[in-house]
XYZ file of C-alpha atoms in Angstrom:
495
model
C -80.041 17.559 -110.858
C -82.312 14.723 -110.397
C -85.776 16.423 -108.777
C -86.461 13.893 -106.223
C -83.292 12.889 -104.956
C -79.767 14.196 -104.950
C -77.327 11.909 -106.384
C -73.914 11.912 -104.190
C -71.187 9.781 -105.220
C -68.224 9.300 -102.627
C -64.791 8.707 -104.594
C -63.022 6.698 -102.070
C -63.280 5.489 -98.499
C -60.953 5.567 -95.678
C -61.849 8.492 -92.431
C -62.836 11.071 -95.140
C -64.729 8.791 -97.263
C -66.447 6.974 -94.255
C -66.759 10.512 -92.037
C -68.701 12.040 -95.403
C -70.721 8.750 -95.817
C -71.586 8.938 -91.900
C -72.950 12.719 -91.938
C -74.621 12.653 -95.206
C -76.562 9.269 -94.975
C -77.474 10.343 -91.025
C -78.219 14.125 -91.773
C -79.504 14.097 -94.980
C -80.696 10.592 -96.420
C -83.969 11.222 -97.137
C -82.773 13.991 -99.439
C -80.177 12.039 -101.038
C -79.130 8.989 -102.870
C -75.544 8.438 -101.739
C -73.197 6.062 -102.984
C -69.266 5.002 -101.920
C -67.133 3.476 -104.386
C -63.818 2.453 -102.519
C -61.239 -0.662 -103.597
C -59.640 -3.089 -100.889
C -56.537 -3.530 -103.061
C -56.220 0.535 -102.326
C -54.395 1.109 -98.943
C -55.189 4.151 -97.086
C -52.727 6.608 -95.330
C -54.482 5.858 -92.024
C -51.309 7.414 -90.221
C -53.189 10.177 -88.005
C -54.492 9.251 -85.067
C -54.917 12.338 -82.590
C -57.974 14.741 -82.583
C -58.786 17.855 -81.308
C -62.026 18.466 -79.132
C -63.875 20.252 -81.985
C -64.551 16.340 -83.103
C -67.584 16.567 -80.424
C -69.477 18.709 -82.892
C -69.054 15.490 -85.548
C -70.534 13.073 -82.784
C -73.181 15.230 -81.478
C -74.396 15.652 -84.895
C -74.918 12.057 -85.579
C -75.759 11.239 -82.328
C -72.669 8.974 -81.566
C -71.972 7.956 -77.983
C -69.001 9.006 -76.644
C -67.890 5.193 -74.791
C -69.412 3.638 -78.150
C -66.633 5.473 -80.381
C -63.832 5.188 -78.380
C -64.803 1.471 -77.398
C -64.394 0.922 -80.802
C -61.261 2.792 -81.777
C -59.414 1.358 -78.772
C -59.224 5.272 -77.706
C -57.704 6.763 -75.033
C -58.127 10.411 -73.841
C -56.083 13.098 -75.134
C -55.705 16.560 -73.403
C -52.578 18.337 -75.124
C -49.558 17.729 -76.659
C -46.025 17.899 -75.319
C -43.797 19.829 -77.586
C -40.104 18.740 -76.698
C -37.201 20.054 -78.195
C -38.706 22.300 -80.025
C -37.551 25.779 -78.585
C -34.017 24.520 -78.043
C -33.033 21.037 -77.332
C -33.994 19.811 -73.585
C -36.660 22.258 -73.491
C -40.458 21.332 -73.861
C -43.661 22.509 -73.205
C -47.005 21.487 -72.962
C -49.655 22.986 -75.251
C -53.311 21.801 -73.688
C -56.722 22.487 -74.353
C -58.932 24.403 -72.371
C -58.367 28.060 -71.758
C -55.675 30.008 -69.825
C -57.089 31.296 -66.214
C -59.946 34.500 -66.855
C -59.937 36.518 -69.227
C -61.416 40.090 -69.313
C -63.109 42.490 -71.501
C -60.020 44.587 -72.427
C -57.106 41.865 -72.757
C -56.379 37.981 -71.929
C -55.308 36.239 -68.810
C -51.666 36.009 -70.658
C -51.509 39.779 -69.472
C -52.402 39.469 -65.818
C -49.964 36.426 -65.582
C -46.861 38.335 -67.169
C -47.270 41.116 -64.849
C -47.364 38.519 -61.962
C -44.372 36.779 -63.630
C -42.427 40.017 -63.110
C -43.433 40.888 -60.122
C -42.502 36.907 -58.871
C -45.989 36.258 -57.510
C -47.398 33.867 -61.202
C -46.705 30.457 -60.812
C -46.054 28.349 -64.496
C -48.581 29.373 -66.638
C -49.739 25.789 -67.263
C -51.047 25.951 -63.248
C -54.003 28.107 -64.737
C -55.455 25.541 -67.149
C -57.385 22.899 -65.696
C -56.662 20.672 -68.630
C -52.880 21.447 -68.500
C -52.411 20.584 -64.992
C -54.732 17.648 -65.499
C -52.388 16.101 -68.575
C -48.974 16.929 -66.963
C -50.638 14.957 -63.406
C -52.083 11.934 -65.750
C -55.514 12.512 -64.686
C -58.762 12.552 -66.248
C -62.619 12.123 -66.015
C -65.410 12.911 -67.747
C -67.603 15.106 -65.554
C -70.824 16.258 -66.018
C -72.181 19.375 -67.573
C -68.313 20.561 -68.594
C -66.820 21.705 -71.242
C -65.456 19.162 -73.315
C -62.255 20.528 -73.644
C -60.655 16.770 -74.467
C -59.766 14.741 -77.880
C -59.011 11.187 -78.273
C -56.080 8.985 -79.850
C -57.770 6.513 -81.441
C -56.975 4.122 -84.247
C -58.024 5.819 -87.946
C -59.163 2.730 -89.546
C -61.422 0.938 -86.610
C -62.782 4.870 -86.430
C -63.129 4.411 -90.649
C -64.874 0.862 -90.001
C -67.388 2.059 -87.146
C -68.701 4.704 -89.281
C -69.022 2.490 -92.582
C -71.078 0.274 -90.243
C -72.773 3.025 -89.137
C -73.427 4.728 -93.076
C -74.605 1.265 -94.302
C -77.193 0.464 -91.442
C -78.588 3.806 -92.360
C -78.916 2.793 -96.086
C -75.825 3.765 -97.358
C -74.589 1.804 -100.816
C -70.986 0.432 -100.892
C -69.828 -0.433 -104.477
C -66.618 -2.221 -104.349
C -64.118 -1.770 -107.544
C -61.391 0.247 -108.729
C -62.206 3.653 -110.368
C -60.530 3.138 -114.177
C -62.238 6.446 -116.039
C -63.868 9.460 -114.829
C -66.617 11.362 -117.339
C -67.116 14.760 -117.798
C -70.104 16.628 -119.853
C -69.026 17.684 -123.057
C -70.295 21.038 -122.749
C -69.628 22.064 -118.872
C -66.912 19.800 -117.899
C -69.205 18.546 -114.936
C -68.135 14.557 -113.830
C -71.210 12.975 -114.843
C -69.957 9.310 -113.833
C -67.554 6.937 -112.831
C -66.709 4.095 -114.916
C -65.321 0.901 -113.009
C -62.896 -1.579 -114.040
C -65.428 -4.349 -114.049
C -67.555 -2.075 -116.590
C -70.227 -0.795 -113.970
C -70.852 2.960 -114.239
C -71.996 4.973 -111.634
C -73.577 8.135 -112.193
C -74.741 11.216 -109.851
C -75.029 15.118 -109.561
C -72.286 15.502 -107.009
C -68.945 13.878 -106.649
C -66.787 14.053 -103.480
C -63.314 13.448 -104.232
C -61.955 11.265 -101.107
C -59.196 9.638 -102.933
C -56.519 10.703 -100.433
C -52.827 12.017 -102.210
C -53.838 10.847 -105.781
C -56.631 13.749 -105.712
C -58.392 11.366 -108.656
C -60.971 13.419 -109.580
C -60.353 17.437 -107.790
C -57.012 17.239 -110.186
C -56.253 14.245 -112.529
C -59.794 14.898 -113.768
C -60.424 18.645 -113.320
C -57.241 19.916 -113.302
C -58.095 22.285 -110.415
C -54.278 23.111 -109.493
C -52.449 22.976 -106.221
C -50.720 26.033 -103.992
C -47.147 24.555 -102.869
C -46.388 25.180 -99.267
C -43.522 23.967 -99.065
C -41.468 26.609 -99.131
C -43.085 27.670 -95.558
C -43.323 24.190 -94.423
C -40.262 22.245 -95.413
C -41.441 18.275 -94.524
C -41.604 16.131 -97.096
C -41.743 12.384 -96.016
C -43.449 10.878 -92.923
C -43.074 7.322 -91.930
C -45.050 5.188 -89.631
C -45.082 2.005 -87.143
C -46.789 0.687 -84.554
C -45.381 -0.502 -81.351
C -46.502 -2.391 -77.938
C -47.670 -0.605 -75.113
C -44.833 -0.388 -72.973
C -46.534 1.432 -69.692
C -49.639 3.750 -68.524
C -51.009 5.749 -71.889
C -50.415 9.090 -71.364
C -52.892 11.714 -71.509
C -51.369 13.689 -74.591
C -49.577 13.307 -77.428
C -45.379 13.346 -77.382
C -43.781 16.126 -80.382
C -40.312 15.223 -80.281
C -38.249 17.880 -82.486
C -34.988 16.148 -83.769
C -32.212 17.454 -86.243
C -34.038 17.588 -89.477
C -38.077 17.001 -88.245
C -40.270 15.529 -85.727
C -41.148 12.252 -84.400
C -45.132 11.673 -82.767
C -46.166 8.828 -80.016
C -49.790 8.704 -79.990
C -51.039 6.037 -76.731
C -54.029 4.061 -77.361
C -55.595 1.397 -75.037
C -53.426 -1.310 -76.483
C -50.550 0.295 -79.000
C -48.686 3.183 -79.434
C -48.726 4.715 -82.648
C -45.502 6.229 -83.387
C -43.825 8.389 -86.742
C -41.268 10.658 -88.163
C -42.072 13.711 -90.089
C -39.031 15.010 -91.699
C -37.500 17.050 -94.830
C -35.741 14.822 -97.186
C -33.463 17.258 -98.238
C -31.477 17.110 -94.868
C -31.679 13.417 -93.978
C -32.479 10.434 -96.406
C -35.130 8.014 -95.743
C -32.996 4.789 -94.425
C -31.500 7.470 -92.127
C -35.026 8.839 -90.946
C -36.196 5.217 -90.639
C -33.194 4.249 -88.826
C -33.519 7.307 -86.266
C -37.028 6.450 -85.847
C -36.368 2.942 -85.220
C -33.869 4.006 -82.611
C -36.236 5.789 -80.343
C -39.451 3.741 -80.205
C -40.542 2.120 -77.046
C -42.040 -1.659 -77.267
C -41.977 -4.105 -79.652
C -42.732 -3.123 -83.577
C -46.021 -4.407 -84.815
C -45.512 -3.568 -88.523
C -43.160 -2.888 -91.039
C -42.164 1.043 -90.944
C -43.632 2.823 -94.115
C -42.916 5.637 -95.934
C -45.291 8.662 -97.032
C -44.447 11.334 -99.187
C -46.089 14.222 -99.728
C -46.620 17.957 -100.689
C -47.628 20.246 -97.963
C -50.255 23.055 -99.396
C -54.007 23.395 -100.564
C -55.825 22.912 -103.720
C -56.753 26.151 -105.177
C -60.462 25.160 -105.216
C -61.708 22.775 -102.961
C -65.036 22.510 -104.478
C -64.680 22.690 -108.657
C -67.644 22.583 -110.944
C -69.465 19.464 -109.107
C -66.525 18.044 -107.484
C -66.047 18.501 -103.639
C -62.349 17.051 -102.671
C -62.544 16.737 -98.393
C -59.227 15.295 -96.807
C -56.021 14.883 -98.197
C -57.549 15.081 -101.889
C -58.099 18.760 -100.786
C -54.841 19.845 -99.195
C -52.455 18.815 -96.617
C -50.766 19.948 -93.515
C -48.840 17.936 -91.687
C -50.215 16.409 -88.467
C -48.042 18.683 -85.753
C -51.897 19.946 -84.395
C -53.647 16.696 -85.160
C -56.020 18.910 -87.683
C -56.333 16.620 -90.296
C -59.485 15.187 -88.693
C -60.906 18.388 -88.244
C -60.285 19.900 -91.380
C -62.445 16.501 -92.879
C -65.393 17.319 -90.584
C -65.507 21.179 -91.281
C -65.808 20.420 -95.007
C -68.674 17.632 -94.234
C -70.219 20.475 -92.186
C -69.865 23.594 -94.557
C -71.048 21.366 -97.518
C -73.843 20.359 -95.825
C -74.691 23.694 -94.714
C -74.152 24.871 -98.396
C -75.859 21.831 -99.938
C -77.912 22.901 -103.098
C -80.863 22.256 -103.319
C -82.643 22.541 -106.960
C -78.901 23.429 -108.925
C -75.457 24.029 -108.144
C -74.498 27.516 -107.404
C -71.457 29.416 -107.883
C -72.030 31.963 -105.144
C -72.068 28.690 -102.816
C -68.901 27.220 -104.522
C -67.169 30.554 -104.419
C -68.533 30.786 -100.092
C -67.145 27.145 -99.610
C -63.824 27.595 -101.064
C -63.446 31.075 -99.230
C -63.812 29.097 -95.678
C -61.837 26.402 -96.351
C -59.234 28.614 -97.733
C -58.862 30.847 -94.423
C -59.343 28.223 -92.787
C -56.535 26.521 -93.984
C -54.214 29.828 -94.184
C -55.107 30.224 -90.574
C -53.835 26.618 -89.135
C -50.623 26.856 -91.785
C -49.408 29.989 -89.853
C -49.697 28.188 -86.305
C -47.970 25.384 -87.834
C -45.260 26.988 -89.162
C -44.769 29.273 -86.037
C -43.654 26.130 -84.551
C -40.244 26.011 -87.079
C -40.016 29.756 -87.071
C -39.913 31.115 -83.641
C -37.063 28.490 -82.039
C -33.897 29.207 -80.702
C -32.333 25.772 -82.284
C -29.548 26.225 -84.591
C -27.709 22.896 -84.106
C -28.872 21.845 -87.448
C -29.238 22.850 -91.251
C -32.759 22.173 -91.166
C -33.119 24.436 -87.544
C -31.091 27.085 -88.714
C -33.055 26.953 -92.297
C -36.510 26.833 -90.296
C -35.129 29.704 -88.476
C -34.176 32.139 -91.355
C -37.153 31.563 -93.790
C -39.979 33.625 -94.722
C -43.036 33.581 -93.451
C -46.515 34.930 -94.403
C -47.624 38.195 -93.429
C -50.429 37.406 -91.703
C -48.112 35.027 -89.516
C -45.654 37.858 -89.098
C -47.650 40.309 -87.885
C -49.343 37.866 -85.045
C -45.509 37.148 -83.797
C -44.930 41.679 -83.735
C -48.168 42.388 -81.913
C -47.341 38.955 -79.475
C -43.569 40.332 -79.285
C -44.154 44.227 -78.781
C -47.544 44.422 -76.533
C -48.402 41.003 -75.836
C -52.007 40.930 -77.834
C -53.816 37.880 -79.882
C -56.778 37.908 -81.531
C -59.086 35.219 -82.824
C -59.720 36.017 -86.256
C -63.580 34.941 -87.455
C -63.948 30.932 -88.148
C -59.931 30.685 -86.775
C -59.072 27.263 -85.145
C -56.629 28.252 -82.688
C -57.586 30.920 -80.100
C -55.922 33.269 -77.619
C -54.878 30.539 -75.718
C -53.304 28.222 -78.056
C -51.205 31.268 -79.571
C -49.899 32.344 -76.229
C -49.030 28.688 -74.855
C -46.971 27.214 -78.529
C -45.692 31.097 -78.874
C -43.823 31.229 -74.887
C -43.228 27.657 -75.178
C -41.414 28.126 -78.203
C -39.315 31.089 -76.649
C -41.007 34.263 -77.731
C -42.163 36.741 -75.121
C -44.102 40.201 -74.993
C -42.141 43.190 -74.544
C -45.481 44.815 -72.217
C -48.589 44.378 -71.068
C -52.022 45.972 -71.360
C -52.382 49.134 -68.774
C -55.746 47.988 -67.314
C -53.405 45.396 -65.286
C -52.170 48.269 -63.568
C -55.565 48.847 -62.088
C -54.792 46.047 -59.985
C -52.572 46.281 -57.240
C -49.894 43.912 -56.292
C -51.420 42.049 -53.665
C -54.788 42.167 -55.866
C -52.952 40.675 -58.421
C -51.666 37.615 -56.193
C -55.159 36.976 -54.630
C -56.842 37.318 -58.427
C -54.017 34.243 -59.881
C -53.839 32.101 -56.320
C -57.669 31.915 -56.538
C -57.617 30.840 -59.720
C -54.608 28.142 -59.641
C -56.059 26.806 -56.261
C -59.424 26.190 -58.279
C -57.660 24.304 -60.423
C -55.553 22.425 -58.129
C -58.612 21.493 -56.344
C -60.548 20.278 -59.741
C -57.650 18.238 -60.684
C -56.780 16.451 -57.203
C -60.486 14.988 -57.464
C -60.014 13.561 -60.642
C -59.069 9.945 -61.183
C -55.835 8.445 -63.018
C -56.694 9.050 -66.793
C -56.120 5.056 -68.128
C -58.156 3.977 -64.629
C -61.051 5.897 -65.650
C -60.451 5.173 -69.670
C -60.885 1.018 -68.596
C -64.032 2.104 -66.642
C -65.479 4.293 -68.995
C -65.006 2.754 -72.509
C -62.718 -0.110 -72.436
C -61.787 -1.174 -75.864
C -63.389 -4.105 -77.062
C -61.536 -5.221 -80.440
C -59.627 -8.207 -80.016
């Protein structure tokens, strides 16, 4: 490794190629000499378009203005997403950010509300959550000193095209051209460079494989080998189209469940971003297109296309002195909106693991452990969305239904079922309140709840969960209508 600068070479563009470009060239430039090599004849999938709130940690990191971004990425605010059909057809729920009413030190709020649920004192457990009630009301502002418990639709590629502008203002170097040969050290196997088709060779000391699906250098290079999900998450195909805006965004995402998969609407300032996840096996792809088709809203603005993948995760995610970060590494299908996330924890944990005089395998080994249980931990709250259902009205439901699951999943859904507990495991994604929301919206509830409720008296109990849901009724009556405040806030300004 080169003693005054770090050579980092970034295999491909789009948000994984641009988001690594971003961090490294703002974080660490001085230390490093980083390069992207991306084609324009090379589409991107450029599908997802919902985040979660941990994408503050991203922009605080590299000092990105909140209004700037979303200005940008014709953004719009997003506190939840609306899960409908998905415990039985004509039910849905709403699973929000933000936490669940108070917790305390022996159990969650979810205990204290099921008490007052039998008792007939709890109102819907959604009136807890400031952020629920807030999304479900269409209202939204950003307030000073809170949490940011929000995420954003936005449009992938302007977000991809605000950060490349951002990288190469800092210095970074673009090289356009198509990869045609990747070259490994004879001895170690280490990529020492990649060879273009117009001849030009690029060489460095770390690659970071952000060639999407085709996983150019992590596998057809490396041969790293890939863990098949599949058999826990059934989805094969996804297809996408944009639409019109027909009306008001709202202020989450839609999850429509329909015979054999799911269809998303994502509202930004000017589009809608709509798509079909589904398992080929139970309906073809003019079928899926055709059902799609059949339930947008506004006027198409592209041709639908389809997407096929392999749900599961590379078996290491950082191989010799290849780094794969986004799809290259793994994928789960975009029922959370993790995909994002996922991109910047790997930016984050490689950064935090960066060598610095010689690659280390005790570092390789540490990376690939956190992404790994990482990724094990948002596969099981993915797939406890198929599993715990009371739909049988289709092959697929029924199938989804039936399957096996993972231990670690099963044993969350017994200690949920029989005593009402969650836990956050470590570096998990999804806390206590996420868990309890998707796992009584999808149908499952606890058998009994933690003694120390008992301590409270009835009346106690009513005063301790009015005070509470009055708070947040009061919060969200002083907010404004979300799209008002989104065109006085950070109006988008792409043409």
């Amino acid at each position: 490794m080169n003693s005054s600068k770090t050579r980092v070479v970034i295999a491909g563009g789009g948000t994984a190629g641009w988001m690594t470009a971003a961090a490294m060239t703002k974080l660490m430039g001085k230390k490093l000499d980083v390069v992207l090599v991306e084609s324009d004849q090379i589409g991107t999938v450029g599908v997802g378009e919902a985040t979660i709130p941990t994408l503050h940690i991203y922009h605080r990191l590299l000092g990105l203005k909140e209004q700037d971004v979303m200005a940008a990425t014709n953004a719009t605010f997003k506190l939840g997403i609306n899960f409908e059909n998905w415990h039985d057809v004509g039910k849905d729920y709403l699973h929000s950010f933000g936490f669940l009413g108070k917790d305390c030190w022996a159990c969650g709020f979810g205990h204290f509300w099921l008490k007052g649920q039998q008792r007939g004192i709890a109102k819907p457990i959604g009136d807890y959550c400031t952020e629920h009630l807030a999304a479900r009301e269409g209202k939204f502002a950003v307030l000073p000193n809170a949490d940011a418990n929000h995420a954003y639709h936005m449009d992938a590629t302007l977000y991809a095209q605000f950060l490349r502008k951002m990288a190469e203002g800092l210095g970074l170097k673009r090289i356009e051209g198509k990869i045609n040969d990747v070259e490994q050290h004879n001895d170690t196997g280490n990529i020492t460079a990649l060879t273009l088709e117009s001849g030009e060779r690029v060489e460095g000391d770390i690659f970071i494989d952000c060639t999407g699906f085709r996983a150019l250098l992590i596998e057809q290079t490396l041969n790293t080998g890939y863990e098949d999900w599949s058999h826990y998450l059934p989805c094969d195909s996804a297809i996408a189209v944009q639409t019109k805006s027909t009306g008001t965004p709202l202020a989450y995402t839609r999850s429509i469940a329909h015979e054999s998969g799911w269809q998303w609407r994502i509202p930004l300032q000017s589009r809608t971003g709509n798509g079909m996840v589904y398992c080929s096996k139970f309906i073809s792809d003019e079928k899926a297109t055709e059902l799609l088709m059949n339930n947008i809203e506004g006027e198409p603005l592209n041709q639908p296309r389809v997407i096929k993948f392999k749900t599961g995760t590379r078996r290491l995610h950082w191989n010799k002195n290849c780094i794969a970060i986004g799809l290259s590494s793994g994928f789960l299908e975009p029922l959370e909106s993790t995909s994002i996330h996922l991109i910047q924890r790997s930016i984050v944990r490689l950064l935090q693991l960066f060598p610095s005089t010689g690659i280390n395998q005790s570092d390789i080994d540490e990376f690939n452990q956190q992404t790994r249980l990482e990724m094990d931990n948002i596969r099981d709250f993915i797939i406890l969305h198929y599993k715990v259902t009371d739909r049988q009205d289709s092959r697929f439901w029924r199938h989804c239904k039936s399957m096996d699951i993972p231990e670690s999943l099963q044993h969350r859904i017994d200690m949920y079922r029989d005593s009402g507990k969650v836990y956050k495991y470590g570096n998990d994604l999804f806390g206590e309140s996420s868990w309890v929301q998707v796992m009584m919206g999808q149908g499952l509830m606890p058998q009994s709840y933690h003694p120390i409720v008992d301590v409270m008296a009835d009346d106690e109990l009513a005063a301790f969960l009015n005070n509470i849901s009055n708070n947040v009724k009061r919060k969200v009556e002083t907010l404004p209508h979300h799209f008002d405040f989104v065109q006085h806030y950070c109006k988008a300004n792409i043409d």
